[in-house]
Phi, psi and omega in degrees: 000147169283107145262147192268094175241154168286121181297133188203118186255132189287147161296141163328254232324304169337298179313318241225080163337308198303310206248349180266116187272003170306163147290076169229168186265184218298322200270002164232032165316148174068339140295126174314132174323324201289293174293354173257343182278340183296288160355277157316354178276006132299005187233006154233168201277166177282046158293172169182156187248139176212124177203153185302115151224081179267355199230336149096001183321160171322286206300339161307320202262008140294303172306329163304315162317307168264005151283344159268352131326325169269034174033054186262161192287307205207156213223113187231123178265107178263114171283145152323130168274151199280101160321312176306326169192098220279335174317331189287153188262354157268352158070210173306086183271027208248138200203118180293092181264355185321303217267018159295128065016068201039027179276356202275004182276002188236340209281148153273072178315113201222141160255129175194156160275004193244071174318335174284357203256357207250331167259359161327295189290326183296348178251359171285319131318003165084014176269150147288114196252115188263119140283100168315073204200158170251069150263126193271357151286005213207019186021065210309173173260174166253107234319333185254021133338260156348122190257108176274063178333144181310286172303080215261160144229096234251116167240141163241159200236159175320152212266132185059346163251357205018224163257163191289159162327296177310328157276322173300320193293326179275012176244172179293340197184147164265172163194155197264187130217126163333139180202130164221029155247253167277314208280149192288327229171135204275197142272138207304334209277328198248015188269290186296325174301315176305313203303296182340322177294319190266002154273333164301324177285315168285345192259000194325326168314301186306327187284316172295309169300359191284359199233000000 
């Protein structure tokens, strides 16, 4: 597999505990961009995250900030195919990255336009693949319901559009997140932090051992 990483020369100040001022905890102050995402690939669960980037929005690069706070394996953007040059197999990288507060330099990152082929391998690999949506037809469970396997995979669907027929019917299970007020419905960003919360909370093992 292709991850998309991002070139990145550090400022001196970075370089420095004293003075580096990133959003990183504490023990990787002062260490090179490089080395701390090469460091961390021994340090996440076998997760992985998936969303719809037909609209390129603010809140994917929110979700990404918090899939590398929860130490998930791979962060996959499924695109648009690039009319300009429709052969590439990553489409439409265009990605609102502001709201990673830098995280996407470190994130494993995947682009691609083809999901089927994409939950092919996840399942060839042994994952269970959950849509994330509240249709009620498709009878979903509820995230503390729901049995989350370590190896999990999580899809989210576009901010008003969610997901297609055609992609639901192609995962394993729907799953919710409980709700009892006015909104019909959370925003990817803060919809993915919860579920994110609660693989965590069933995987406590999994966390553990990375230490």
């Amino acid at each position: 597999m292709t991850y998309h990483v991002t070139a990145v020369v550090d400022k001196p100040e970075y370089l420095n505990p004293e003075t580096d001022t990133r959003n990183v905890a504490d023990e990787f102050k002062g260490m090179g961009t490089e080395i701390i995402r090469m460091s961390m690939q021994t340090r996440r669960v076998p997760a992985v995250n998936v969303a719809m980037n037909l609209t390129h929005d603010f809140n994917k690069a929110s979700v990404l900030r918090s899939h590398e706070a929860h130490a998930f394996k791979e962060f996959v953007l499924v695109n648009k195919v690039n009319e300009q040059d429709p052969t590439n197999p990553a489409g439409v990288k265009k990605f609102n990255k502001r709201g990673t507060v830098g995280m996407n330099v470190y994130a494993n990152l995947r682009h691609t336009t083809d999901w089927a082929g994409l939950f092919a391998e996840y399942r060839d690999e042994g994952y269970t693949i959950f849509a994330v949506d509240n249709i009620e037809s498709y009878k979903p469970k509820s995230i503390d319901e729901a049995v989350m396997p370590v190896k999990s995979v999580f899809v989210y669907g576009e901010e008003g559009l969610g997901l297609s027929n055609e992609i639901i019917e192609a995962c394993d299970e729907m799953i919710y997140i409980p709700q009892f007020g006015i909104p019909r419905s959370l925003n990817i960003a803060q919809a993915a932090s919860i579920v994110m919360y609660e693989y965590a909370r069933q995987n406590k093992e999994a966390y553990q051992a990375l230490y």
